CSV table of C-alpha atoms in Angstrom, one decimal:
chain,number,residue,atom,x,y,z
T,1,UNK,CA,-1.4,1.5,-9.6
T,2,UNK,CA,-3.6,-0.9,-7.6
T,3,UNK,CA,-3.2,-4.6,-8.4
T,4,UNK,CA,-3.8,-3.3,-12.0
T,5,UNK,CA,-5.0,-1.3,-15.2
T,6,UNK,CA,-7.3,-2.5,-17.5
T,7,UNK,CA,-9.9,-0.5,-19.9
T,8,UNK,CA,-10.5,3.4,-19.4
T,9,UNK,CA,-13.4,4.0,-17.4
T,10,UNK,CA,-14.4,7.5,-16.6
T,11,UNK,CA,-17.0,9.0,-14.3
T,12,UNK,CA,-18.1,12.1,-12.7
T,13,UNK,CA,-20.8,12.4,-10.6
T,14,UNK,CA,-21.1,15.3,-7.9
T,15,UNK,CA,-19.0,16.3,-5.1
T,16,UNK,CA,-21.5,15.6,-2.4
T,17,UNK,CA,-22.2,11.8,-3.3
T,18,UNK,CA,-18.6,11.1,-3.6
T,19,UNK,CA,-17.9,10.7,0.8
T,20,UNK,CA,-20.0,7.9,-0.2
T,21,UNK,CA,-18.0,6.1,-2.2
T,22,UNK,CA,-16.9,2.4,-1.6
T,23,UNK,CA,-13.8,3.9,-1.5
T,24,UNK,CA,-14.6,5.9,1.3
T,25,UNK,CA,-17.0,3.2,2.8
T,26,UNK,CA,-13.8,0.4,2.6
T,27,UNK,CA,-11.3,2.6,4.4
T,28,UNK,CA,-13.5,3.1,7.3
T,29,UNK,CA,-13.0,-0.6,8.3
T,30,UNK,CA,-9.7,-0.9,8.0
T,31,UNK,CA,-9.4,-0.9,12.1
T,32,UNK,CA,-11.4,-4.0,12.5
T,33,UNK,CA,-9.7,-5.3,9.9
T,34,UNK,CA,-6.1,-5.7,11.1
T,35,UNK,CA,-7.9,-6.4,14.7
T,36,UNK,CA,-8.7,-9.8,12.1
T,37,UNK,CA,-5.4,-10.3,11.0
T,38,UNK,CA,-3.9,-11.1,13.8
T,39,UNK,CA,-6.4,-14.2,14.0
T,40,UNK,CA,-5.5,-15.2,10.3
T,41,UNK,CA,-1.9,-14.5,11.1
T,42,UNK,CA,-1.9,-17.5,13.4
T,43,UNK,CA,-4.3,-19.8,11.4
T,44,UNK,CA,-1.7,-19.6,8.7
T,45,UNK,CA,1.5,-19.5,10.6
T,46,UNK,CA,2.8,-22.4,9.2
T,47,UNK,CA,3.0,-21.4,5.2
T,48,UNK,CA,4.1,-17.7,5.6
T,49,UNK,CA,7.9,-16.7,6.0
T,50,UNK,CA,9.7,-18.8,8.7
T,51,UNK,CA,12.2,-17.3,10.4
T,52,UNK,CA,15.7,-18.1,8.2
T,53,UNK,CA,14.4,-19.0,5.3
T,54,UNK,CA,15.3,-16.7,2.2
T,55,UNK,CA,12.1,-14.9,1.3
T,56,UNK,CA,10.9,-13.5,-2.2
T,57,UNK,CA,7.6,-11.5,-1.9
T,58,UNK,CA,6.0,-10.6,-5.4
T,59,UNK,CA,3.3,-8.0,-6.3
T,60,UNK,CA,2.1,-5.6,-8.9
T,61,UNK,CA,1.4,-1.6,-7.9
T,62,UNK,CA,0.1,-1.3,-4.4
T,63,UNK,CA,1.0,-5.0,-3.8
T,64,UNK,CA,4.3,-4.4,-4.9
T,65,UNK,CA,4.5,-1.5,-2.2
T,66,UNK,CA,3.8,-3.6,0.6
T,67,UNK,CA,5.7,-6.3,-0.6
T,68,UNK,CA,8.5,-3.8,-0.2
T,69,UNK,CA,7.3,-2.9,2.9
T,70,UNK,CA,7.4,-6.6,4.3
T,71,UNK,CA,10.9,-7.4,3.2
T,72,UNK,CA,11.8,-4.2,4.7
T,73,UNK,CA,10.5,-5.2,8.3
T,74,UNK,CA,11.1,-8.9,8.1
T,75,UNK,CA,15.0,-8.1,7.5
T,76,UNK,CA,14.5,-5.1,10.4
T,77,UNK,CA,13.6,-8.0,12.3
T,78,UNK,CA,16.2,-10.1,11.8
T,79,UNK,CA,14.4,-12.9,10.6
T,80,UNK,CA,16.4,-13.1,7.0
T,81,UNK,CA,17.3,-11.8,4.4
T,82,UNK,CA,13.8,-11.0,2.0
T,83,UNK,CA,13.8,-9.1,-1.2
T,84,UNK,CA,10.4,-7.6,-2.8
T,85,UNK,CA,10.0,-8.3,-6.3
T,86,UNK,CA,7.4,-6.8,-9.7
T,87,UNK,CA,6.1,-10.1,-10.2
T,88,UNK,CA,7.9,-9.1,-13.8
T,89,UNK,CA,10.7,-8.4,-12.6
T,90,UNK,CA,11.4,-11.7,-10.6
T,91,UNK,CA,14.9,-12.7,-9.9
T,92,UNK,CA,15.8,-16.6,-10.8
T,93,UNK,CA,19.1,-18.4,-9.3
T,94,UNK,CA,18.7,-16.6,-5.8
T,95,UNK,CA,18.2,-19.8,-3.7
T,96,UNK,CA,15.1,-18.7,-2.2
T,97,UNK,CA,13.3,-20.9,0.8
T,98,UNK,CA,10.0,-19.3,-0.4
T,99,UNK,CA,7.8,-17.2,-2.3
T,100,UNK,CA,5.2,-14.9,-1.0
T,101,UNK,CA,2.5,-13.5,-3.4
T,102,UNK,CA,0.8,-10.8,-2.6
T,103,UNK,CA,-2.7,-10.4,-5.4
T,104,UNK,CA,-5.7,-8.9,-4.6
T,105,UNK,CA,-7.4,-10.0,-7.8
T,106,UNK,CA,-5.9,-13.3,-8.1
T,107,UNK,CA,-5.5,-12.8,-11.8
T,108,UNK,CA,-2.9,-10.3,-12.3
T,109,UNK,CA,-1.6,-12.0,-15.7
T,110,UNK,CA,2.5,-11.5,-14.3
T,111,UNK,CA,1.7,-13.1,-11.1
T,112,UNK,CA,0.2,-15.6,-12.6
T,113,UNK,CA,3.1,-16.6,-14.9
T,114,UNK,CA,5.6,-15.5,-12.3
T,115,UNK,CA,3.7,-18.0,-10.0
T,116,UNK,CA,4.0,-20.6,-13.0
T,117,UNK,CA,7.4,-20.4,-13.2
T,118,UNK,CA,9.0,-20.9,-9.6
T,119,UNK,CA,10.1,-24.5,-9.3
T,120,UNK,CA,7.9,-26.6,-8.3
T,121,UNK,CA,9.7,-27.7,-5.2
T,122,UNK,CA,9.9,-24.4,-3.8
T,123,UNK,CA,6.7,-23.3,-1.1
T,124,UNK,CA,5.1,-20.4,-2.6
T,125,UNK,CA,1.9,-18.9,-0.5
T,126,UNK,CA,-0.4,-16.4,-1.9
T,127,UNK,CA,-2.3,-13.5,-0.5
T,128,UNK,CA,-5.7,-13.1,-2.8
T,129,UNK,CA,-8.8,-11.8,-2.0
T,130,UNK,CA,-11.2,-12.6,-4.4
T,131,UNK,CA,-12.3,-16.4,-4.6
T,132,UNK,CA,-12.1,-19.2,-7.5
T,133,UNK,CA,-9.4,-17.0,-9.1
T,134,UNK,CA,-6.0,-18.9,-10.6
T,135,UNK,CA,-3.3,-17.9,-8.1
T,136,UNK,CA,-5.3,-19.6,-5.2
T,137,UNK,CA,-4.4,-23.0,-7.2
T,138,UNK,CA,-0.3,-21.9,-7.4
T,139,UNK,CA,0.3,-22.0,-4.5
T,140,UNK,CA,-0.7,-22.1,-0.7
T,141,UNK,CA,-3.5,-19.8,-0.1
T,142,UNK,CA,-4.6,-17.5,2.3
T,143,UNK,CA,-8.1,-16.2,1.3
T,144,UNK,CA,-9.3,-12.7,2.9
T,145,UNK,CA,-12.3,-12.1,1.0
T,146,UNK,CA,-13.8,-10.4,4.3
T,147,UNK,CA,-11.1,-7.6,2.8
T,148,UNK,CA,-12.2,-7.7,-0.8
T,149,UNK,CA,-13.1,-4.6,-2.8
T,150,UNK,CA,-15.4,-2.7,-5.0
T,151,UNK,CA,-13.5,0.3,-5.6
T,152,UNK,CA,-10.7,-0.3,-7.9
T,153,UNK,CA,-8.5,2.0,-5.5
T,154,UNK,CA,-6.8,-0.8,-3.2
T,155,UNK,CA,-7.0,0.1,0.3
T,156,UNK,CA,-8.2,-2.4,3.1
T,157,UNK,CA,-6.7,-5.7,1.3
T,158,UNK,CA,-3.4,-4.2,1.0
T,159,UNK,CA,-3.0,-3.0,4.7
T,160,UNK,CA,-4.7,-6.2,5.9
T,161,UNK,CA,-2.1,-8.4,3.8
T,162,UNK,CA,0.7,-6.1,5.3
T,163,UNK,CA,-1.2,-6.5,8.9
T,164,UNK,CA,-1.0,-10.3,8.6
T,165,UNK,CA,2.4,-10.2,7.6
T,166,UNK,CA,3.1,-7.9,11.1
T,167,UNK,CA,1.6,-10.1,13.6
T,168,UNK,CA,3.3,-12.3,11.9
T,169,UNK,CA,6.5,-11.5,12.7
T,170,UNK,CA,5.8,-10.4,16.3
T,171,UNK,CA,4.4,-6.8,16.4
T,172,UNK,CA,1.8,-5.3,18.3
T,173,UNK,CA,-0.9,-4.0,16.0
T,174,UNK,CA,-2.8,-2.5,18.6
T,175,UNK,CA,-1.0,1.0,18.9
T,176,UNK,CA,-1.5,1.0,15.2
T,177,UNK,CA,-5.3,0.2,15.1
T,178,UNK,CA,-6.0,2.6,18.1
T,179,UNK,CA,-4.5,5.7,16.1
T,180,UNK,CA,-5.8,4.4,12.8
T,181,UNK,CA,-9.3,4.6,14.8
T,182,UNK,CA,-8.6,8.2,15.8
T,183,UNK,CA,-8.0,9.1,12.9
T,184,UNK,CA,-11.0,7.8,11.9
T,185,UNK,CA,-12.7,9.9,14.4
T,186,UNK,CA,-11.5,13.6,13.3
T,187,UNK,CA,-12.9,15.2,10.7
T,188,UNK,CA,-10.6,15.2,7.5
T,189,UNK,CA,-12.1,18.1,5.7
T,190,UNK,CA,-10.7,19.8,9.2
T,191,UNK,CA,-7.8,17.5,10.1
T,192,UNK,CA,-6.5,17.9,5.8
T,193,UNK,CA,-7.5,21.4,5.2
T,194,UNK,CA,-3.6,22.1,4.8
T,195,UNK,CA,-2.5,19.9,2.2
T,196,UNK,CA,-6.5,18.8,1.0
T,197,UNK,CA,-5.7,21.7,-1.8
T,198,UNK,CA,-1.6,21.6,-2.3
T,199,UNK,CA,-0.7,21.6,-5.6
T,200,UNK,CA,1.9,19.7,-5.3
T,201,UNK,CA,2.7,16.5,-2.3
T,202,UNK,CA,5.8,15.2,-1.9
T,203,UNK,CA,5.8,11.6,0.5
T,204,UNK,CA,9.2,10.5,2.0
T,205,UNK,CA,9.8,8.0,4.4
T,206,UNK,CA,12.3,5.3,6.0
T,207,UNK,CA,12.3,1.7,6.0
T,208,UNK,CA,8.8,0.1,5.5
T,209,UNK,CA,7.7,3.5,5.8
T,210,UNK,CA,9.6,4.3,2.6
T,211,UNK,CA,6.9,1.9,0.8
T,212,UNK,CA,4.2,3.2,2.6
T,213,UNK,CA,5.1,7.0,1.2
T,214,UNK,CA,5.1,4.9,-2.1
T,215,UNK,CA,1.8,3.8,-1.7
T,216,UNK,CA,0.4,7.6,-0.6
T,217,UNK,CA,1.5,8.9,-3.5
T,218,UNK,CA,0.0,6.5,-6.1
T,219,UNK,CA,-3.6,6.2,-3.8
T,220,UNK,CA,-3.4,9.8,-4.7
T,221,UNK,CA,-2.5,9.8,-8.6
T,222,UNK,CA,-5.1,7.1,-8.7
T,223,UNK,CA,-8.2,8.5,-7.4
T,224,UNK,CA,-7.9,12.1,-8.5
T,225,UNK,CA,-4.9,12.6,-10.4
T,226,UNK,CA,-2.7,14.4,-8.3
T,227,UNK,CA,0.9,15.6,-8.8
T,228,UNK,CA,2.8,13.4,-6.0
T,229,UNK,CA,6.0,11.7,-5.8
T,230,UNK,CA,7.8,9.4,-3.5
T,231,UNK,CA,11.0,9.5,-1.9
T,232,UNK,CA,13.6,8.2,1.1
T,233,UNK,CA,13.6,11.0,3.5
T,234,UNK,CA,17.4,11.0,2.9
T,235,UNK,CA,16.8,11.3,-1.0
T,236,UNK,CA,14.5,13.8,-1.0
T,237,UNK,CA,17.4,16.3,-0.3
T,238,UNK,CA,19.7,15.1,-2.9
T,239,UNK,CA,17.1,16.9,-5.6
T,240,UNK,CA,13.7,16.2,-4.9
T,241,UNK,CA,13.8,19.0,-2.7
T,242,UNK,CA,14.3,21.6,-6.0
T,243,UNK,CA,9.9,21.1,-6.4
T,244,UNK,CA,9.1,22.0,-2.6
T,245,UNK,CA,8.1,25.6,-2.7
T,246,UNK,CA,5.1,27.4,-1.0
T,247,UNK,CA,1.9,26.1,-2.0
T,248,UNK,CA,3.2,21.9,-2.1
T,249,UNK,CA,3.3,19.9,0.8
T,250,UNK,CA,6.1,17.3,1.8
T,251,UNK,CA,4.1,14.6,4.2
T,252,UNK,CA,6.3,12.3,6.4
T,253,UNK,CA,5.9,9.1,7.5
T,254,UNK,CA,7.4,7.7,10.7
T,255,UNK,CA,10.3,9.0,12.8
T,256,UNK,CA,11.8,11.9,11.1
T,257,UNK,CA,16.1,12.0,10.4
T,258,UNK,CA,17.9,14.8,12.0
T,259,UNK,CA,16.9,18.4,10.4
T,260,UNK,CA,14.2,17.3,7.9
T,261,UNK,CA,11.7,19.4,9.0
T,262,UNK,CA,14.3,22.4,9.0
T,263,UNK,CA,15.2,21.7,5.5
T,264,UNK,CA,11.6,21.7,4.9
T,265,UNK,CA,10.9,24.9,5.8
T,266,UNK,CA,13.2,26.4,4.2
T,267,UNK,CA,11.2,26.0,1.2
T,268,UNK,CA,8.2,27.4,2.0
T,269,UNK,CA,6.6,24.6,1.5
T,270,UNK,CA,3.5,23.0,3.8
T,271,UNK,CA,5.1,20.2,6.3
T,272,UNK,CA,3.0,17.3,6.9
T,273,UNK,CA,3.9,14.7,10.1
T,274,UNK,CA,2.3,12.9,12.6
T,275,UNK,CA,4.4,11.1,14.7
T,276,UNK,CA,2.2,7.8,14.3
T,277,UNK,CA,2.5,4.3,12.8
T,278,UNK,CA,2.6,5.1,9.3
T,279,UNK,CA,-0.2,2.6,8.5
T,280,UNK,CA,-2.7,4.5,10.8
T,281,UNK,CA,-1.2,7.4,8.8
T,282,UNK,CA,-1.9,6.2,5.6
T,283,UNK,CA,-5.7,6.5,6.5
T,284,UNK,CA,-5.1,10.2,6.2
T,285,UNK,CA,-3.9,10.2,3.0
T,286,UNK,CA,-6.6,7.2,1.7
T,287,UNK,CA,-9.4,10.1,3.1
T,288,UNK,CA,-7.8,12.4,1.5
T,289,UNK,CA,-8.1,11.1,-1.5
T,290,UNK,CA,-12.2,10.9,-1.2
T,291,UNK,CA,-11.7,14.7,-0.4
T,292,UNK,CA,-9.4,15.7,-3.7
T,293,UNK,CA,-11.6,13.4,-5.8
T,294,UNK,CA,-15.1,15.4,-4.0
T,295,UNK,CA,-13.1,18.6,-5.3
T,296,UNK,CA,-13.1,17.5,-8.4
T,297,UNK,CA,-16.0,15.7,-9.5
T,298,UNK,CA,-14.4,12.4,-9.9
T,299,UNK,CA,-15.5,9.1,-9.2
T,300,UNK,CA,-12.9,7.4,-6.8
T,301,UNK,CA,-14.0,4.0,-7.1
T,302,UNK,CA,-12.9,4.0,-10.9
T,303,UNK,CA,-10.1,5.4,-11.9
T,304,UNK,CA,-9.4,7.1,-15.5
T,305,UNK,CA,-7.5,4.4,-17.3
T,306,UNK,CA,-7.8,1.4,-14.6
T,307,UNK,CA,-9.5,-1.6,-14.0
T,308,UNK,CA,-9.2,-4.3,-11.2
T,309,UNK,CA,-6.8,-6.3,-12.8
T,310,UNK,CA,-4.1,-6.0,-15.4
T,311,UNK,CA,-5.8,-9.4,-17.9
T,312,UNK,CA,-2.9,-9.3,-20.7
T,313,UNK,CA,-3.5,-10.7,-24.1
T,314,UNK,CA,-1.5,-13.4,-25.3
């Protein structure tokens, strides 16, 4: 899920007001936004990951994805040895340098005890959007409210925490934001009619795009309750592949290993891939998921069972 799940809250309304959605409305400035996070990157260059230190990133649901997807690239570029954590899952004893907390909410109830219990003398810094929330006083912040959202569906903050982390580490976003811009630019009900009505998707990936396959799948359970899954491109052979048949869709992202879209075919099934950064094609999948939800009536800004933030009782 997004940060979160909370109380079930259900609502149609009709297939023509749904494009304008603040789903829909928050995805369209995602460009602009990782032009921004190069800027923040550098304001806060000296609290996020140096490079050698041993790095713990923590998030819940889509957080958790691009937590994943930062200690995928950080090691990829050879700046030390990071692992990606469910902020209840959190590993003691492993002699971490720092945290890094990724919470759009800022009061996602396991971050906020994971948060409590690192040791004090360790640096944690925290990714939060929303303002006056507690994990902004746990640790060092970085604020983007510019990034917050109304939809419940994470989209912008989660690709503009990954962004920061990106120019961070050395990359040039600009490729990225330039494709993410023309995708932008098409239109989806065009550029998706192949997979806008699959019964079935299937997202695979490698590396950071592995978590970014992740993330497709759930923006797409999320918003309008579709059937996907999430594999390595490698695993998806070793018996994923048994669902593809004609009338699914398998959707890469990234550079594709040898054969895969031979083994693909073979199963009849639709074969999705763009040989773009798998950010800019995330946006597909994000308008997709205004499309599906259209289809169906559903309201994509509040998701059957979810809520902004998982608030647990104690």
């Amino acid at each position: 899920m997004n940060d979160q799940r909370g109380d079930s809250v259900v609502v149609s309304i009709s297939a023509h007001s749904t494009p304008g959605s603040h789903l829909a409305a928050e995805v369209a400035t995602q460009p602009d936004d990782w032009v921004r996070a190069e800027t923040t990157a550098a304001a806060h260059r000296a609290v996020l990951p140096q490079p050698g230190e041993r790095v713990a990133v923590i998030g819940c649901g889509t957080s958790l994805f691009m937590s994943r997807a930062i200690a995928s690239l950080r090691e990829g570029s050879g700046q030390g040895i990071t692992d990606a954590w469910p902020a209840s899952e959190v590993r003691g004893g492993r002699d971490y340098d720092r945290y890094l907390v990724i919470c759009r909410s800022g009061t996602t109830t396991e971050v906020v005890d994971a948060m409590r219990a690192i040791p004090t003398q360790i640096p944690r810094t925290v990714i939060c959007s929303s303002p006056g929330t507690p994990v902004l006083d746990l640790g060092d912040p970085i604020l983007i409210d510019e990034v917050d959202e109304q939809s419940v569906v994470q989209t912008r903050f989660a690709t503009t925490a990954l962004s920061i982390l990106r120019w961070h580490f050395g990359e040039d976003l600009r490729p990225a934001i330039e494709q993410a811009r023309a995708v932008l630019a098409e239109d989806p009900a065009t550029a998706l009619a192949a997979v806008r009505r699959a019964e079935q998707i299937s997202f695979v990936g490698m590396g950071f795009a592995a978590a970014i396959a992740e993330e497709a799948g759930l923006k797409l359970r999320e918003s309008c309750q579709s059937w996907t899954e999430a594999y390595l491109q490698t695993e998806y052979r070793h018996g994923p592949i048994s669902i593809s048949t004609p009338g699914r869709a398998v959707w890469a992202f990234g550079p594709l290993v040898p054969n895969f879209a031979a083994d693909v075919a073979v199963t009849g099934a639709h074969f999705e891939h763009r040989d773009i950064d798998p950010m800019a094609d995330l946006v597909r999948v994000q308008q997709l998921c205004v499309l599906r939800a259209a289809d169906q009536g559903l309201d994509p800004d509040h998701p059957r069972n979810l809520n902004r933030s998982v608030v647990l009782d104690r």
